[in-house]
Every structure is written in C-alpha cells, then in structure tokens.
PDB file of C-alpha atoms in Angstrom:
ATOM      1  CA  VAL A 268      11.037  10.281  16.477  1.00 74.00           C
ATOM      2  CA  LYS A 269      14.689  10.365  16.151  1.00 75.00           C
ATOM      3  CA  ARG A 270      15.265  12.295  20.000  1.00 80.00           C
ATOM      4  CA  HIS A 271      12.234  11.090  21.455  1.00 80.00           C
ATOM      5  CA  ALA A 272      14.637   7.413  21.244  1.00 77.00           C
ATOM      6  CA  ARG A 273      17.300   9.524  21.928  1.00 77.00           C
ATOM      7  CA  VAL A 274      16.134  10.628  24.879  1.00 82.00           C
ATOM      8  CA  HIS A 275      14.374   8.126  25.659  1.00 81.00           C
ATOM      9  CA  TYR A 276      16.016   5.077  25.057  1.00 77.00           C
ATOM     10  CA  ALA A 277      19.402   6.090  24.990  1.00 76.00           C
ATOM     11  CA  CYS A 278      19.381   4.808  20.881  1.00 76.00           C
ATOM     12  CA  ASP A 279      21.254   7.145  18.235  1.00 73.00           C
ATOM     13  CA  ALA A 280      21.204   6.216  15.375  1.00 79.00           C
ATOM     14  CA  LEU A 281      17.579   4.501  14.011  1.00 84.00           C
ATOM     15  CA  ASN A 282      16.974   2.618  11.304  1.00 86.00           C
ATOM     16  CA  LEU A 283      14.896   3.446   8.839  1.00 86.00           C
ATOM     17  CA  LEU A 284      11.979  -0.408   7.325  1.00 86.00           C
ATOM     18  CA  HIS A 285       9.838   0.374   5.333  1.00 80.00           C
ATOM     19  CA  ARG A 286       7.818   3.409   4.059  1.00 77.00           C
ATOM     20  CA  LEU A 287       5.292   4.577   2.946  1.00 78.00           C
ATOM     21  CA  ASP A 288       3.653   6.289  -0.331  1.00 73.00           C
ATOM     22  CA  LYS A 289       3.028  10.223  -0.441  1.00 73.00           C
ATOM     23  CA  GLY A 290      -0.221  11.210   1.090  1.00 72.00           C
ATOM     24  CA  THR A 291      -0.430   7.311   2.929  1.00 75.00           C
ATOM     25  CA  SER A 292      -1.444   7.987   6.350  1.00 79.00           C
ATOM     26  CA  GLY A 293       0.106   4.857   9.090  1.00 80.00           C
ATOM     27  CA  VAL A 294       3.023   3.751  11.449  1.00 84.00           C
ATOM     28  CA  MET A 295       6.431   3.729  10.514  1.00 84.00           C
ATOM     29  CA  VAL A 296       8.409   0.852  11.686  1.00 86.00           C
ATOM     30  CA  TYR A 297      11.915   1.366  13.008  1.00 87.00           C
ATOM     31  CA  ALA A 298      14.867  -0.290  14.201  1.00 89.00           C
ATOM     32  CA  LYS A 299      16.863   1.102  17.362  1.00 85.00           C
ATOM     33  CA  SER A 300      19.934  -0.964  16.197  1.00 86.00           C
ATOM     34  CA  ALA A 301      21.532  -1.964  12.727  1.00 88.00           C
ATOM     35  CA  GLU A 302      21.484  -5.809  14.253  1.00 91.00           C
ATOM     36  CA  ALA A 303      17.495  -5.149  14.936  1.00 90.00           C
ATOM     37  CA  ALA A 304      17.216  -3.712  11.048  1.00 90.00           C
ATOM     38  CA  LYS A 305      19.043  -6.763   9.621  1.00 91.00           C
ATOM     39  CA  TYR A 306      16.873  -9.117  11.461  1.00 91.00           C
ATOM     40  CA  TYR A 307      13.825  -7.587  10.609  1.00 88.00           C
ATOM     41  CA  LEU A 308      14.585  -7.501   6.564  1.00 84.00           C
ATOM     42  CA  ARG A 309      15.832 -11.437   7.049  1.00 86.00           C
ATOM     43  CA  LEU A 310      12.172 -11.408   8.408  1.00 84.00           C
ATOM     44  CA  GLN A 311      10.473  -9.179   5.280  1.00 77.00           C
ATOM     45  CA  ASP A 312      12.486 -12.234   2.187  1.00 74.00           C
ATOM     46  CA  GLN A 313      10.642 -14.520   4.616  1.00 76.00           C
ATOM     47  CA  ARG A 314       7.167 -14.976   2.992  1.00 68.00           C
ATOM     48  CA  GLY A 315       3.972 -14.908   5.449  1.00 68.00           C
ATOM     49  CA  ALA A 316       6.336 -12.805   8.023  1.00 76.00           C
ATOM     50  CA  ILE A 317       5.872 -10.072   8.285  1.00 77.00           C
ATOM     51  CA  THR A 318       2.235  -8.606   6.911  1.00 80.00           C
ATOM     52  CA  LYS A 319       1.270  -5.213   5.998  1.00 83.00           C
ATOM     53  CA  ASP A 320      -2.278  -4.113   5.952  1.00 90.00           C
ATOM     54  CA  TYR A 321      -3.730  -1.162   4.551  1.00 91.00           C
ATOM     55  CA  LEU A 322      -7.395   0.625   4.140  1.00 93.00           C
ATOM     56  CA  ALA A 323      -8.470   2.197   1.197  1.00 94.00           C
ATOM     57  CA  VAL A 324     -11.747   4.047  -0.058  1.00 94.00           C
ATOM     58  CA  VAL A 325     -12.143   3.303  -3.839  1.00 96.00           C
ATOM     59  CA  ARG A 326     -14.500   4.707  -5.766  1.00 95.00           C
ATOM     60  CA  GLY A 327     -16.846   1.536  -7.285  1.00 96.00           C
ATOM     61  CA  ALA A 328     -16.054  -1.559  -5.906  1.00 97.00           C
ATOM     62  CA  PRO A 329     -13.562  -5.096  -6.146  1.00 97.00           C
ATOM     63  CA  PRO A 330     -15.180  -7.302  -8.717  1.00 96.00           C
ATOM     64  CA  ARG A 331     -15.832 -10.036  -5.665  1.00 97.00           C
ATOM     65  CA  ALA A 332     -15.872  -9.837  -2.103  1.00 98.00           C
ATOM     66  CA  ALA A 333     -12.299 -10.817  -1.806  1.00 98.00           C
ATOM     67  CA  GLY A 334      -9.561 -12.095  -4.314  1.00 98.00           C
ATOM     68  CA  ARG A 335      -6.100 -11.078  -5.042  1.00 97.00           C
ATOM     69  CA  VAL A 336      -3.899  -8.900  -7.670  1.00 96.00           C
ATOM     70  CA  ALA A 337      -1.202 -11.093  -8.590  1.00 95.00           C
ATOM     71  CA  GLY A 338       1.344 -10.402 -11.763  1.00 94.00           C
ATOM     72  CA  GLY A 339       3.975  -8.158 -12.015  1.00 94.00           C
ATOM     73  CA  ILE A 340       4.668  -4.119 -11.215  1.00 95.00           C
ATOM     74  CA  CYS A 341       5.917  -2.341 -14.126  1.00 94.00           C
ATOM     75  CA  PRO A 342       6.347   1.579 -15.442  1.00 93.00           C
ATOM     76  CA  SER A 343       2.946   2.552 -17.334  1.00 91.00           C
ATOM     77  CA  ARG A 344       3.808   3.634 -20.995  1.00 92.00           C
ATOM     78  CA  ASP A 345       4.459   7.233 -20.315  1.00 93.00           C
ATOM     79  CA  ARG A 346       5.967   6.344 -16.977  1.00 92.00           C
ATOM     80  CA  THR A 347       3.820   8.452 -15.317  1.00 91.00           C
ATOM     81  CA  SER A 348       2.509   5.249 -13.087  1.00 92.00           C
ATOM     82  CA  TYR A 349       2.807   1.744 -12.354  1.00 92.00           C
ATOM     83  CA  VAL A 350       0.580  -1.140 -14.071  1.00 93.00           C
ATOM     84  CA  ILE A 351       0.186  -4.433 -12.878  1.00 93.00           C
ATOM     85  CA  ARG A 352       0.980  -7.172 -15.955  1.00 91.00           C
ATOM     86  CA  GLY A 353       1.102 -11.230 -16.068  1.00 82.00           C
ATOM     87  CA  LYS A 354       3.299 -12.927 -14.203  1.00 78.00           C
ATOM     88  CA  GLY A 355       6.571 -12.597 -15.598  1.00 77.00           C
ATOM     89  CA  SER A 356       6.929  -8.899 -16.639  1.00 83.00           C
ATOM     90  CA  GLY A 357       8.443  -6.393 -13.471  1.00 90.00           C
ATOM     91  CA  LYS A 358       9.115  -6.580 -10.136  1.00 93.00           C
ATOM     92  CA  ALA A 359       6.399  -9.997  -8.626  1.00 92.00           C
ATOM     93  CA  VAL A 360       3.212  -8.501  -6.932  1.00 91.00           C
ATOM     94  CA  LEU A 361       0.458 -10.220  -4.032  1.00 92.00           C
ATOM     95  CA  THR A 362      -2.192  -7.987  -2.697  1.00 95.00           C
ATOM     96  CA  THR A 363      -5.008  -9.933  -1.769  1.00 97.00           C
ATOM     97  CA  TYR A 364      -8.198  -7.457  -0.855  1.00 98.00           C
ATOM     98  CA  ARG A 365     -11.756  -7.705   1.082  1.00 98.00           C
ATOM     99  CA  LEU A 366     -14.436  -5.469   0.634  1.00 98.00           C
ATOM    100  CA  LEU A 367     -15.695  -3.676   4.338  1.00 98.00           C
ATOM    101  CA  ALA A 368     -18.458  -1.761   2.799  1.00 97.00           C
ATOM    102  CA  SER A 369     -19.786   0.285   0.675  1.00 97.00           C
ATOM    103  CA  GLU A 370     -21.864   3.792   0.123  1.00 96.00           C
ATOM    104  CA  CYS A 371     -23.681   5.624  -2.223  1.00 94.00           C
ATOM    105  CA  HIS A 372     -21.692   8.875  -2.540  1.00 91.00           C
ATOM    106  CA  SER A 373     -24.198  12.057  -3.302  1.00 90.00           C
ATOM    107  CA  ARG A 374     -20.741  13.883  -5.402  1.00 86.00           C
ATOM    108  CA  LEU A 375     -18.869  10.829  -6.317  1.00 89.00           C
ATOM    109  CA  GLY A 376     -21.521   7.737  -6.911  1.00 92.00           C
ATOM    110  CA  LYS A 377     -21.011   4.513  -5.417  1.00 96.00           C
ATOM    111  CA  LEU A 378     -18.143   3.929  -3.235  1.00 96.00           C
ATOM    112  CA  SER A 379     -16.355   1.184  -1.264  1.00 98.00           C
ATOM    113  CA  GLY A 380     -13.842   0.486   1.681  1.00 98.00           C
ATOM    114  CA  LEU A 381     -11.351  -1.726   1.014  1.00 98.00           C
ATOM    115  CA  SER A 382      -8.975  -3.892   3.118  1.00 98.00           C
ATOM    116  CA  LEU A 383      -6.127  -5.152   1.835  1.00 97.00           C
ATOM    117  CA  ARG A 384      -2.748  -7.200   2.864  1.00 94.00           C
ATOM    118  CA  LEU A 385       0.749  -6.851   1.082  1.00 89.00           C
ATOM    119  CA  PHE A 386       2.626  -9.746   0.610  1.00 84.00           C
ATOM    120  CA  SER A 387       5.068  -7.388  -1.090  1.00 79.00           C
ATOM    121  CA  GLY A 388       6.279  -3.689  -0.688  1.00 78.00           C
ATOM    122  CA  ARG A 389       6.875  -2.291  -4.471  1.00 86.00           C
ATOM    123  CA  LYS A 390       6.239   1.385  -5.201  1.00 87.00           C
ATOM    124  CA  HIS A 391       2.599   2.212  -5.583  1.00 91.00           C
ATOM    125  CA  GLN A 392       1.421  -1.220  -5.566  1.00 93.00           C
ATOM    126  CA  ILE A 393      -1.865  -0.777  -3.620  1.00 93.00           C
ATOM    127  CA  ARG A 394      -2.957   2.472  -6.044  1.00 93.00           C
ATOM    128  CA  ALA A 395      -2.046   0.003  -9.024  1.00 95.00           C
ATOM    129  CA  SER A 396      -4.736  -2.907  -7.127  1.00 96.00           C
ATOM    130  CA  CYS A 397      -6.705  -0.830  -6.911  1.00 97.00           C
ATOM    131  CA  ARG A 398      -6.675   0.461 -10.612  1.00 96.00           C
ATOM    132  CA  HIS A 399      -5.996  -3.089 -11.229  1.00 96.00           C
ATOM    133  CA  LEU A 400      -9.258  -4.335  -9.946  1.00 97.00           C
ATOM    134  CA  GLY A 401     -11.114  -1.480 -11.790  1.00 96.00           C
ATOM    135  CA  CYS A 402     -11.574   0.385  -7.928  1.00 97.00           C
ATOM    136  CA  PRO A 403      -9.118   3.178  -7.690  1.00 96.00           C
ATOM    137  CA  ILE A 404      -8.754   5.056  -4.224  1.00 94.00           C
ATOM    138  CA  VAL A 405     -10.464   8.268  -3.917  1.00 92.00           C
ATOM    139  CA  GLY A 406      -8.472  11.254  -3.692  1.00 87.00           C
ATOM    140  CA  ASP A 407      -5.989   9.635  -6.799  1.00 88.00           C
ATOM    141  CA  ASP A 408      -5.831  10.903  -9.952  1.00 86.00           C
ATOM    142  CA  ARG A 409      -2.961   9.908 -10.901  1.00 87.00           C
ATOM    143  CA  TYR A 410      -4.155   6.276 -11.133  1.00 87.00           C
ATOM    144  CA  GLY A 411      -7.466   7.320 -12.260  1.00 86.00           C
ATOM    145  CA  GLY A 412      -9.399   8.213  -8.515  1.00 81.00           C
ATOM    146  CA  PRO A 413     -11.822  11.141  -8.913  1.00 79.00           C
ATOM    147  CA  ALA A 414     -10.133  14.185  -7.102  1.00 77.00           C
ATOM    148  CA  PHE A 415     -11.392  14.898  -3.214  1.00 71.00           C
ATOM    149  CA  GLY A 416      -8.657  15.744  -1.138  1.00 64.00           C
ATOM    150  CA  PRO A 417      -5.859  13.813   0.512  1.00 60.00           C
ATOM    151  CA  VAL A 418      -5.609  10.038  -1.351  1.00 59.00           C
ATOM    152  CA  LEU A 419      -6.974   8.035   1.315  1.00 57.00           C
ATOM    153  CA  PRO A 420      -5.289   4.629   1.667  1.00 62.00           C
ATOM    154  CA  HIS A 421      -3.911   3.773   5.607  1.00 63.00           C
ATOM    155  CA  ALA A 422      -1.512   1.708   6.929  1.00 61.00           C
TER     156      ALA A 422
END
C-alpha cells in the first residue's frame, strides 16, 4: 500500500486511521497527509460523522431482529477477553445490529448473519457485543463462538 501511494500519488507518509482486529477482513483507511489525518480524527469524534459497518456470521440469533448494545466495555475478570457491562463501567460503547438471515447448519446448528454498526471503535467491540447478545461469532473461540476456520467478521 505504501509503495503504491508513493508511486501513484507522490505520497511518502501514509497515516493509518483505524485498525481491524486480527482475523477481521475489510477496508483500511489511510490519510495521505497529517492534515487529512487530523481532519478525519476530528470527524471521528463527532457522533455519527463516521460510521463503521460490519457483517458477521454468528451462532444462534439475537433476542430481537434489530437492536443495540450499549454500556461500558472492560477486560474480563481473567483478562483474556472483554465484556460489556452497564454504563459507567469501562469505556463507553454503542453497537447497533440487524438480523439479515438465519439458517440451520448440519454441524453448528442455527447460524445467523448480522449487520453491525459501531458508533465507538473499541478493541474487541464487535466480538464482545455479539457475545453479550448471546450469539458469538463463528470461529471466535475466545468469545464463545464455535471453532470453524477463521473468525468471520467483515468490515
């Protein structure tokens, strides 16, 4: 990516503007200048100015076809994962979700496709939100999902 930017856009320094959790696929956003990076970060601080949408395959289904997970995200007691608790504990998170479809898998049981939108970009937010809903991401054994190849969130 850096070589492509240098050759095609005469840009020597790219600024990475966000990250994806290990195992998550999707689009990465870079700024070609420090000024553009600062502008993006200002927008990111404005609620709703930048949205991050993800698709995930989960085991089971959420309690409702659409809803939200809001509260505070903090490390679990054993510090191996993150959990979402009530507001006032940890860092504030807001994730909305929508059920896209559900199917029965011969080995894993009921699987569902979710569309998730993050209004805060906390570490492991999607993974913790899905576990909080009772439907962990397929392939994410750290958060209770069934082992099945790679983790399946996509940005």
